[in-house]
Amino acid sequence: MNDKFGKTGLKAPFDTDKLDRLMDEAGLDVLIATSRHNVQYLLGGYRFFFFDVMEAIGTSRYLPAVIYQKGHPENAAYIGNRMEGFERELGSIWTPIVETASWGTIDAIGLVIDYLRKLGGNARRVGIEAGFMPADAKDVLAGHSGFELCEAHFVLERLRAAKSPGEIELIRQASERVVDAMAATFKACAPGMTKRDIVQRLKREEHERDLVFEYCLIAAGTSHNRAPSDQRLEEGDVISLDSGGNYRGYIGDLSRMGVLGEPDNELCELLDEVETIQQAARRAIRPGALGGDVIAAGEAAVKTSVHRTVLDFTAHGIGLVSHEAPRLTARGPVPYAPYDADRALERGMVISVETTLLHATRGYIKLEDTLIVSDGSWEAPGDSCRRWNSSDCSQAKSGL
């Protein structure tokens, strides 16, 4: 290849043999990754700081692209924004070919097409992420003869299914920091605060822990509505926090419960019911177990509960995206085929396990935990604060 495009001789930060095999099974000659999460993965964690929050620029948008030819990691290329020349100078981008010359979608896809042509006849079947490629760019790409466009989402998801030790550490950090931020937020809750106030407090707590705050689903009192609102808290109200905090691209997504005051016996029993289901699902998680066993274990525990008609259980993969491989069920909140239901779980897979109890008079009660499939079993980062968390003001009133 022409070395004017960039550096040569660098090692890919992912398993190229695995990607080659997945592409071969899908019949792909080359793939183009354009989603932020897959670009980050293929570049070994690199994210361009300028577009880390917004992506609009002038009359178009930022469109990074990683091009990978099956069996030829030495031909891997990155198409980026002109300002990424700074990052190129710092050696932040590993691909042997780097072209930082685009501003919008059309010129970016033009550079992609130019490079595909350089690959010649070995780049006929081209995998793209259709859901993450702008329509104008896809139209330009599809308009060039010689390319057969195919979906590459599944190939890239399977590549990421089992996390590396480095990824596991980022997920561990994300999970622990989210729970730590929730614990601090529960302590600050007080009667008269609104749900919006609590979400803003959680946002500040996550920022202080070097997390990018993504969202918080919050329920309070007897309501099951989980949108931030001007609803004010009263003494004795339960509070459900379900938040996603992003640490260097990886999601910490957990749910914990709080109360303004001390939990009574009924609240403790209700949370115990949720915990029983969570633990039943955990016992099914280990390398070699079928993915569907996790769902079956949780659902079986639900059926034995006196509250089964108001209980909801699910489990799903998590990592760079809040719902990704392993795909355990088709009945979850995000619909997809349960590819991993009858396949063995692998070491390094990460699973979010969540149980919700929608009580008519006591409110929205939920636990969501992150489980990492490890040697022989699992580990659960951020596994604290799983009982009722009381506010400092209620403790002060009771003399604690």
Tab-separated table of C-alpha atoms in Angstrom:
chain	number	residue	atom	x	y	z
A	1	MET	CA	0.000	0.000	0.000
A	2	ASN	CA	1.023	3.618	-0.459
A	3	ASP	CA	2.768	4.787	2.724
A	4	LYS	CA	1.783	8.397	2.152
A	5	PHE	CA	-1.440	7.573	4.013
A	6	GLY	CA	0.263	6.899	7.340
A	7	LYS	CA	2.212	4.570	9.627
A	8	THR	CA	2.965	0.896	9.014
A	9	GLY	CA	3.907	-2.094	11.140
A	10	LEU	CA	1.546	-1.455	14.088
A	11	LYS	CA	-0.364	-4.214	15.866
A	12	ALA	CA	-4.163	-4.212	15.996
A	13	PRO	CA	-5.626	-3.840	19.521
A	14	PHE	CA	-8.238	-6.567	18.894
A	15	ASP	CA	-8.275	-10.227	17.865
A	16	THR	CA	-7.790	-10.060	14.095
A	17	ASP	CA	-8.058	-13.839	13.730
A	18	LYS	CA	-11.488	-13.774	15.360
A	19	LEU	CA	-12.620	-10.891	13.166
A	20	ASP	CA	-11.343	-12.667	10.044
A	21	ARG	CA	-13.310	-15.774	11.011
A	22	LEU	CA	-16.500	-13.801	11.683
A	23	MET	CA	-16.167	-11.952	8.381
A	24	ASP	CA	-15.575	-15.217	6.538
A	25	GLU	CA	-18.737	-16.696	8.076
A	26	ALA	CA	-20.679	-13.599	6.997
A	27	GLY	CA	-19.135	-13.589	3.511
A	28	LEU	CA	-17.540	-10.155	3.933
A	29	ASP	CA	-14.387	-9.018	2.135
A	30	VAL	CA	-14.064	-5.729	3.972
A	31	LEU	CA	-16.007	-3.844	6.638
A	32	ILE	CA	-16.537	-0.183	7.412
A	33	ALA	CA	-17.235	0.681	11.067
A	34	THR	CA	-18.884	4.073	11.563
A	35	SER	CA	-20.616	3.797	14.963
A	36	ARG	CA	-18.787	5.565	17.750
A	37	HIS	CA	-18.615	2.443	19.914
A	38	ASN	CA	-17.200	0.190	17.197
A	39	VAL	CA	-14.769	2.840	15.975
A	40	GLN	CA	-13.560	3.175	19.568
A	41	TYR	CA	-13.253	-0.601	19.922
A	42	LEU	CA	-11.341	-1.119	16.680
A	43	LEU	CA	-9.021	1.777	17.530
A	44	GLY	CA	-8.208	0.364	20.961
A	45	GLY	CA	-10.120	2.942	23.006
A	46	TYR	CA	-9.436	6.048	20.932
A	47	ARG	CA	-12.177	8.710	20.849
A	48	PHE	CA	-11.621	12.117	19.254
A	49	PHE	CA	-12.055	14.647	22.065
A	50	PHE	CA	-13.528	17.417	19.921
A	51	PHE	CA	-16.615	15.399	19.003
A	52	ASP	CA	-16.930	13.458	22.243
A	53	VAL	CA	-20.195	15.245	23.116
A	54	MET	CA	-21.646	16.700	19.928
A	55	GLU	CA	-21.233	15.557	16.337
A	56	ALA	CA	-22.774	18.374	14.276
A	57	ILE	CA	-20.331	20.501	12.296
A	58	GLY	CA	-21.416	23.205	9.881
A	59	THR	CA	-23.949	21.720	7.476
A	60	SER	CA	-23.063	18.096	8.174
A	61	ARG	CA	-21.775	15.854	10.973
A	62	TYR	CA	-18.658	14.054	12.136
A	63	LEU	CA	-18.305	10.658	10.449
A	64	PRO	CA	-15.262	8.602	11.529
A	65	ALA	CA	-14.666	5.337	9.684
A	66	VAL	CA	-12.436	2.327	10.311
A	67	ILE	CA	-11.863	0.133	7.243
A	68	TYR	CA	-10.712	-3.448	7.754
A	69	GLN	CA	-9.942	-5.933	4.975
A	70	LYS	CA	-10.338	-9.596	5.892
A	71	GLY	CA	-6.983	-11.252	6.434
A	72	HIS	CA	-5.016	-8.039	5.982
A	73	PRO	CA	-4.696	-6.011	9.194
A	74	GLU	CA	-1.725	-4.293	7.553
A	75	ASN	CA	-4.255	-2.600	5.253
A	76	ALA	CA	-6.476	-1.294	8.053
A	77	ALA	CA	-7.322	2.378	7.584
A	78	TYR	CA	-8.877	5.184	9.563
A	79	ILE	CA	-10.734	8.096	7.971
A	80	GLY	CA	-11.092	11.005	10.380
A	81	ASN	CA	-11.703	14.703	10.738
A	82	ARG	CA	-9.026	17.199	9.725
A	83	MET	CA	-8.467	18.225	13.340
A	84	GLU	CA	-7.565	14.629	14.166
A	85	GLY	CA	-4.240	15.401	12.576
A	86	PHE	CA	-3.264	16.495	16.094
A	87	GLU	CA	-4.028	13.014	17.391
A	88	ARG	CA	-2.200	11.470	14.461
A	89	GLU	CA	0.914	13.458	15.365
A	90	LEU	CA	0.680	12.086	18.934
A	91	GLY	CA	0.499	8.494	17.691
A	92	SER	CA	-3.014	7.962	19.080
A	93	ILE	CA	-4.266	6.054	16.029
A	94	TRP	CA	-2.801	2.599	15.415
A	95	THR	CA	-3.975	1.850	11.880
A	96	PRO	CA	-1.208	1.674	9.262
A	97	ILE	CA	-3.216	3.995	7.009
A	98	VAL	CA	-4.608	7.229	8.465
A	99	GLU	CA	-6.403	9.907	6.459
A	100	THR	CA	-7.485	12.948	8.485
A	101	ALA	CA	-8.994	15.150	5.794
A	102	SER	CA	-12.790	15.168	6.157
A	103	TRP	CA	-15.290	17.611	7.647
A	104	GLY	CA	-18.682	16.066	6.880
A	105	THR	CA	-20.367	12.881	5.762
A	106	ILE	CA	-19.924	13.230	2.001
A	107	ASP	CA	-16.207	13.950	1.948
A	108	ALA	CA	-15.625	11.250	4.582
A	109	ILE	CA	-17.421	8.581	2.544
A	110	GLY	CA	-15.593	9.812	-0.551
A	111	LEU	CA	-12.284	9.050	1.145
A	112	VAL	CA	-13.641	5.624	2.144
A	113	ILE	CA	-14.557	4.888	-1.485
A	114	ASP	CA	-11.139	6.022	-2.690
A	115	TYR	CA	-9.501	3.603	-0.306
A	116	LEU	CA	-11.807	0.708	-1.191
A	117	ARG	CA	-10.810	1.199	-4.829
A	118	LYS	CA	-7.156	0.945	-3.844
A	119	LEU	CA	-7.927	-2.495	-2.378
A	120	GLY	CA	-9.083	-3.558	-5.841
A	121	GLY	CA	-11.068	-6.705	-6.581
A	122	ASN	CA	-10.679	-8.039	-3.044
A	123	ALA	CA	-13.225	-5.567	-1.713
A	124	ARG	CA	-16.488	-6.612	-3.354
A	125	ARG	CA	-18.716	-7.546	-0.407
A	126	VAL	CA	-18.584	-4.570	1.947
A	127	GLY	CA	-20.001	-4.738	5.450
A	128	ILE	CA	-21.495	-1.541	6.865
A	129	GLU	CA	-23.375	-0.537	10.004
A	130	ALA	CA	-26.581	0.555	8.300
A	131	GLY	CA	-28.082	1.949	11.496
A	132	PHE	CA	-24.970	4.076	12.081
A	133	MET	CA	-24.267	5.377	8.594
A	134	PRO	CA	-25.998	8.621	7.557
A	135	ALA	CA	-28.397	8.252	4.631
A	136	ASP	CA	-26.478	10.650	2.394
A	137	ALA	CA	-23.225	8.758	2.926
A	138	LYS	CA	-24.875	5.396	2.334
A	139	ASP	CA	-26.482	6.677	-0.880
A	140	VAL	CA	-23.092	7.774	-2.201
A	141	LEU	CA	-21.496	4.453	-1.274
A	142	ALA	CA	-24.339	2.413	-2.765
A	143	GLY	CA	-24.161	4.423	-5.976
A	144	HIS	CA	-20.716	3.109	-6.838
A	145	SER	CA	-20.698	-0.064	-8.882
A	146	GLY	CA	-18.529	-2.944	-7.783
A	147	PHE	CA	-19.579	-2.846	-4.126
A	148	GLU	CA	-22.232	-5.127	-2.622
A	149	LEU	CA	-23.306	-3.652	0.711
A	150	CYS	CA	-24.057	-6.065	3.579
A	151	GLU	CA	-24.912	-5.581	7.263
A	152	ALA	CA	-21.891	-5.855	9.576
A	153	HIS	CA	-23.521	-5.072	12.920
A	154	PHE	CA	-23.661	-8.700	14.024
A	155	VAL	CA	-20.030	-9.374	13.086
A	156	LEU	CA	-18.803	-6.415	15.121
A	157	GLU	CA	-21.032	-7.259	18.084
A	158	ARG	CA	-19.708	-10.826	18.219
A	159	LEU	CA	-16.160	-9.515	18.055
A	160	ARG	CA	-16.848	-7.534	21.257
A	161	ALA	CA	-18.897	-10.241	23.026
A	162	ALA	CA	-16.139	-11.425	25.395
A	163	LYS	CA	-14.316	-8.534	26.999
A	164	SER	CA	-10.553	-8.255	27.439
A	165	PRO	CA	-9.030	-7.740	30.914
A	166	GLY	CA	-8.610	-4.054	30.091
A	167	GLU	CA	-12.273	-3.711	29.151
A	168	ILE	CA	-13.332	-5.602	32.277
A	169	GLU	CA	-11.413	-3.120	34.417
A	170	LEU	CA	-13.195	-0.180	32.737
A	171	ILE	CA	-16.589	-1.836	33.323
A	172	ARG	CA	-15.599	-2.502	36.939
A	173	GLN	CA	-14.650	1.136	37.425
A	174	ALA	CA	-17.836	2.372	35.750
A	175	SER	CA	-20.052	0.148	37.916
A	176	GLU	CA	-18.374	0.972	41.200
A	177	ARG	CA	-18.372	4.693	40.515
A	178	VAL	CA	-22.068	4.728	39.574
A	179	VAL	CA	-23.043	2.968	42.812
A	180	ASP	CA	-20.774	5.252	44.842
A	181	ALA	CA	-22.465	8.275	43.231
A	182	MET	CA	-25.902	6.827	44.046
A	183	ALA	CA	-24.941	6.267	47.680
A	184	ALA	CA	-23.872	9.904	48.010
A	185	THR	CA	-27.080	11.062	46.311
A	186	PHE	CA	-29.346	9.032	48.601
A	187	LYS	CA	-27.661	10.595	51.631
A	188	ALA	CA	-28.401	14.075	50.275
A	189	CYS	CA	-32.117	13.446	49.638
A	190	ALA	CA	-34.561	15.385	51.786
A	191	PRO	CA	-38.303	16.111	51.924
A	192	GLY	CA	-39.249	18.913	49.544
A	193	MET	CA	-36.651	18.042	46.917
A	194	THR	CA	-37.994	17.320	43.469
A	195	LYS	CA	-37.118	14.368	41.290
A	196	ARG	CA	-35.274	16.823	39.036
A	197	ASP	CA	-33.223	17.988	42.034
A	198	ILE	CA	-32.188	14.418	42.787
A	199	VAL	CA	-31.208	13.693	39.189
A	200	GLN	CA	-29.103	16.843	39.072
A	201	ARG	CA	-27.403	15.830	42.311
A	202	LEU	CA	-26.650	12.379	40.900
A	203	LYS	CA	-25.284	13.984	37.738
A	204	ARG	CA	-22.870	16.093	39.807
A	205	GLU	CA	-21.823	13.069	41.858
A	206	GLU	CA	-21.091	11.057	38.706
A	207	HIS	CA	-19.123	13.921	37.174
A	208	GLU	CA	-17.027	14.154	40.354
A	209	ARG	CA	-16.154	10.482	39.860
A	210	ASP	CA	-14.935	11.058	36.301
A	211	LEU	CA	-18.076	9.563	34.743
A	212	VAL	CA	-19.985	10.914	31.775
A	213	PHE	CA	-23.584	11.072	33.001
A	214	GLU	CA	-25.868	9.504	30.414
A	215	TYR	CA	-29.266	9.190	32.081
A	216	CYS	CA	-31.169	8.548	35.286
A	217	LEU	CA	-34.529	6.821	35.447
A	218	ILE	CA	-36.050	7.895	38.773
A	219	ALA	CA	-39.251	6.820	40.520
A	220	ALA	CA	-40.402	8.200	43.877
A	221	GLY	CA	-43.236	7.710	46.314
A	222	THR	CA	-45.997	5.413	45.075
A	223	SER	CA	-45.592	6.466	41.426
A	224	HIS	CA	-44.164	4.155	38.768
A	225	ASN	CA	-43.332	7.084	36.465
A	226	ARG	CA	-39.557	7.199	35.983
A	227	ALA	CA	-39.085	10.546	34.246
A	228	PRO	CA	-37.440	13.460	36.099
A	229	SER	CA	-40.198	15.854	37.133
A	230	ASP	CA	-41.274	18.480	39.663
A	231	GLN	CA	-42.815	15.822	41.936
A	232	ARG	CA	-41.674	16.633	45.474
A	233	LEU	CA	-40.487	14.044	47.941
A	234	GLU	CA	-42.160	13.503	51.283
A	235	GLU	CA	-40.999	11.785	54.453
A	236	GLY	CA	-41.254	8.013	54.003
A	237	ASP	CA	-41.084	8.066	50.190
A	238	VAL	CA	-39.123	5.349	48.428
A	239	ILE	CA	-36.696	6.400	45.692
A	240	SER	CA	-35.514	4.240	42.796
A	241	LEU	CA	-32.384	5.351	40.942
A	242	ASP	CA	-31.436	3.573	37.707
A	243	SER	CA	-28.509	5.333	36.082
A	244	GLY	CA	-26.033	4.870	33.277
A	245	GLY	CA	-22.621	6.411	33.847
A	246	ASN	CA	-19.979	6.139	31.132
A	247	TYR	CA	-16.332	5.578	32.030
A	248	ARG	CA	-13.983	5.920	29.039
A	249	GLY	CA	-16.676	4.583	26.742
A	250	TYR	CA	-17.935	1.702	28.916
A	251	ILE	CA	-21.309	1.703	30.652
A	252	GLY	CA	-21.994	1.327	34.338
A	253	ASP	CA	-25.753	0.655	34.479
A	254	LEU	CA	-27.131	-0.259	37.906
A	255	SER	CA	-30.196	0.382	40.026
A	256	ARG	CA	-30.436	0.937	43.782
A	257	MET	CA	-33.196	1.823	46.267
A	258	GLY	CA	-33.458	4.569	48.874
A	259	VAL	CA	-36.002	5.803	51.401
A	260	LEU	CA	-36.627	9.097	53.193
A	261	GLY	CA	-36.716	7.632	56.674
A	262	GLU	CA	-36.260	4.075	57.801
A	263	PRO	CA	-37.698	1.146	55.811
A	264	ASP	CA	-40.547	-0.679	57.517
A	265	ASN	CA	-40.963	-4.447	57.547
A	266	GLU	CA	-43.058	-4.493	54.383
A	267	LEU	CA	-40.451	-2.556	52.383
A	268	CYS	CA	-37.721	-4.883	53.623
A	269	GLU	CA	-39.758	-7.922	52.613
A	270	LEU	CA	-40.460	-6.494	49.152
A	271	LEU	CA	-36.798	-5.789	48.488
A	272	ASP	CA	-35.991	-9.275	49.770
A	273	GLU	CA	-38.315	-10.677	47.085
A	274	VAL	CA	-36.402	-8.775	44.417
A	275	GLU	CA	-33.098	-9.933	45.890
A	276	THR	CA	-34.199	-13.578	45.851
A	277	ILE	CA	-34.795	-13.396	42.107
A	278	GLN	CA	-31.496	-11.604	41.501
A	279	GLN	CA	-29.598	-14.297	43.387
A	280	ALA	CA	-31.386	-17.098	41.528
A	281	ALA	CA	-30.236	-15.629	38.221
A	282	ARG	CA	-26.676	-15.191	39.505
A	283	ARG	CA	-26.425	-18.871	40.353
A	284	ALA	CA	-26.927	-19.715	36.665
A	285	ILE	CA	-24.008	-17.561	35.491
A	286	ARG	CA	-20.729	-19.347	34.788
A	287	PRO	CA	-18.559	-20.189	31.772
A	288	GLY	CA	-20.126	-22.963	29.729
A	289	ALA	CA	-23.675	-22.430	31.013
A	290	LEU	CA	-26.247	-21.655	28.360
A	291	GLY	CA	-27.262	-18.019	28.118
A	292	GLY	CA	-30.919	-19.003	28.327
A	293	ASP	CA	-30.288	-20.641	31.707
A	294	VAL	CA	-29.941	-17.177	33.253
A	295	ILE	CA	-33.359	-16.162	31.974
A	296	ALA	CA	-34.926	-19.473	32.980
A	297	ALA	CA	-33.551	-19.216	36.521
A	298	GLY	CA	-34.868	-15.697	37.024
A	299	GLU	CA	-38.264	-16.475	35.551
A	300	ALA	CA	-38.610	-19.623	37.682
A	301	ALA	CA	-37.926	-17.555	40.808
A	302	VAL	CA	-40.571	-15.035	39.738
A	303	LYS	CA	-43.179	-17.803	39.424
A	304	THR	CA	-42.654	-18.870	43.033
A	305	SER	CA	-43.146	-15.352	44.421
A	306	VAL	CA	-46.410	-14.193	45.975
A	307	HIS	CA	-45.872	-10.965	43.996
A	308	ARG	CA	-45.336	-12.724	40.638
A	309	THR	CA	-48.088	-10.740	38.887
A	310	VAL	CA	-46.253	-7.451	39.517
A	311	LEU	CA	-42.684	-8.690	39.066
A	312	ASP	CA	-40.585	-8.277	35.943
A	313	PHE	CA	-37.225	-9.950	35.360
A	314	THR	CA	-34.757	-9.683	32.489
A	315	ALA	CA	-31.052	-9.957	31.749
A	316	HIS	CA	-28.960	-8.674	28.846
A	317	GLY	CA	-25.408	-8.139	27.705
A	318	ILE	CA	-23.691	-4.824	28.396
A	319	GLY	CA	-20.377	-3.148	27.615
A	320	LEU	CA	-19.743	-0.304	25.187
A	321	VAL	CA	-23.513	-0.360	24.583
A	322	SER	CA	-26.226	-0.857	27.203
A	323	HIS	CA	-27.734	-3.776	25.257
A	324	GLU	CA	-25.268	-5.973	23.363
A	325	ALA	CA	-23.991	-9.555	23.266
A	326	PRO	CA	-24.672	-11.923	24.896
A	327	ARG	CA	-28.260	-11.859	23.599
A	328	LEU	CA	-30.168	-13.922	26.157
A	329	THR	CA	-33.871	-13.454	25.400
A	330	ALA	CA	-36.314	-12.146	22.817
A	331	ARG	CA	-38.709	-11.037	25.576
A	332	GLY	CA	-36.584	-8.244	27.005
A	333	PRO	CA	-37.223	-4.489	26.755
A	334	VAL	CA	-35.032	-4.240	23.641
A	335	PRO	CA	-36.218	-6.782	21.029
A	336	TYR	CA	-33.636	-8.952	19.285
A	337	ALA	CA	-33.200	-12.616	18.434
A	338	PRO	CA	-31.880	-14.629	21.437
A	339	TYR	CA	-28.697	-15.758	19.692
A	340	ASP	CA	-26.942	-16.767	22.933
A	341	ALA	CA	-29.904	-18.481	24.613
A	342	ASP	CA	-28.690	-21.928	23.521
A	343	ARG	CA	-24.976	-21.081	23.383
A	344	ALA	CA	-22.404	-21.284	26.145
A	345	LEU	CA	-21.482	-18.185	28.107
A	346	GLU	CA	-17.816	-17.261	27.772
A	347	ARG	CA	-15.347	-15.884	30.247
A	348	GLY	CA	-15.318	-12.099	29.871
A	349	MET	CA	-18.951	-11.715	28.883
A	350	VAL	CA	-20.794	-9.101	30.942
A	351	ILE	CA	-24.461	-9.429	31.900
A	352	SER	CA	-26.875	-6.932	33.432
A	353	VAL	CA	-29.435	-8.683	35.657
A	354	GLU	CA	-32.502	-6.692	36.698
A	355	THR	CA	-35.683	-7.362	38.661
A	356	THR	CA	-38.528	-4.885	39.155
A	357	LEU	CA	-41.494	-5.049	41.524
A	358	LEU	CA	-44.323	-2.638	40.676
A	359	HIS	CA	-46.201	-2.360	43.967
A	360	ALA	CA	-49.563	-0.580	43.952
A	361	THR	CA	-49.023	1.316	47.213
A	362	ARG	CA	-45.287	1.131	47.985
A	363	GLY	CA	-43.979	2.215	44.607
A	364	TYR	CA	-41.286	1.120	42.125
A	365	ILE	CA	-38.778	-1.287	43.660
A	366	LYS	CA	-35.834	-2.477	41.574
A	367	LEU	CA	-32.324	-3.888	41.689
A	368	GLU	CA	-30.057	-4.012	38.664
A	369	ASP	CA	-26.601	-5.552	38.940
A	370	THR	CA	-23.633	-6.077	36.643
A	371	LEU	CA	-22.211	-9.622	36.489
A	372	ILE	CA	-18.906	-10.489	34.815
A	373	VAL	CA	-18.530	-14.106	33.720
A	374	SER	CA	-15.254	-15.220	35.285
A	375	ASP	CA	-13.356	-18.454	35.893
A	376	GLY	CA	-15.852	-20.916	37.339
A	377	SER	CA	-18.496	-18.344	38.263
A	378	TRP	CA	-18.963	-14.576	38.210
A	379	GLU	CA	-17.939	-11.343	39.882
A	380	ALA	CA	-20.183	-8.379	40.582
A	381	PRO	CA	-18.521	-4.942	40.509
A	382	GLY	CA	-20.426	-2.235	42.323
A	383	ASP	CA	-22.149	-4.834	44.496
A	384	SER	CA	-22.734	-2.546	47.477
A	385	CYS	CA	-25.731	-0.505	48.660
A	386	ARG	CA	-28.137	-3.272	47.633
A	387	ARG	CA	-30.334	-2.863	50.722
A	388	TRP	CA	-32.416	0.218	51.565
A	389	ASN	CA	-30.313	3.393	51.559
A	390	SER	CA	-31.480	6.071	53.998
A	391	SER	CA	-30.894	9.817	53.713
A	392	ASP	CA	-28.686	11.712	56.156
A	393	CYS	CA	-31.606	13.924	57.173
A	394	SER	CA	-33.690	10.907	58.243
A	395	GLN	CA	-30.745	9.507	60.199
A	396	ALA	CA	-30.278	12.834	61.929
A	397	LYS	CA	-33.960	12.890	62.958
A	398	SER	CA	-33.709	9.408	64.442
A	399	GLY	CA	-30.505	10.254	66.305
A	400	LEU	CA	-28.296	7.858	64.290
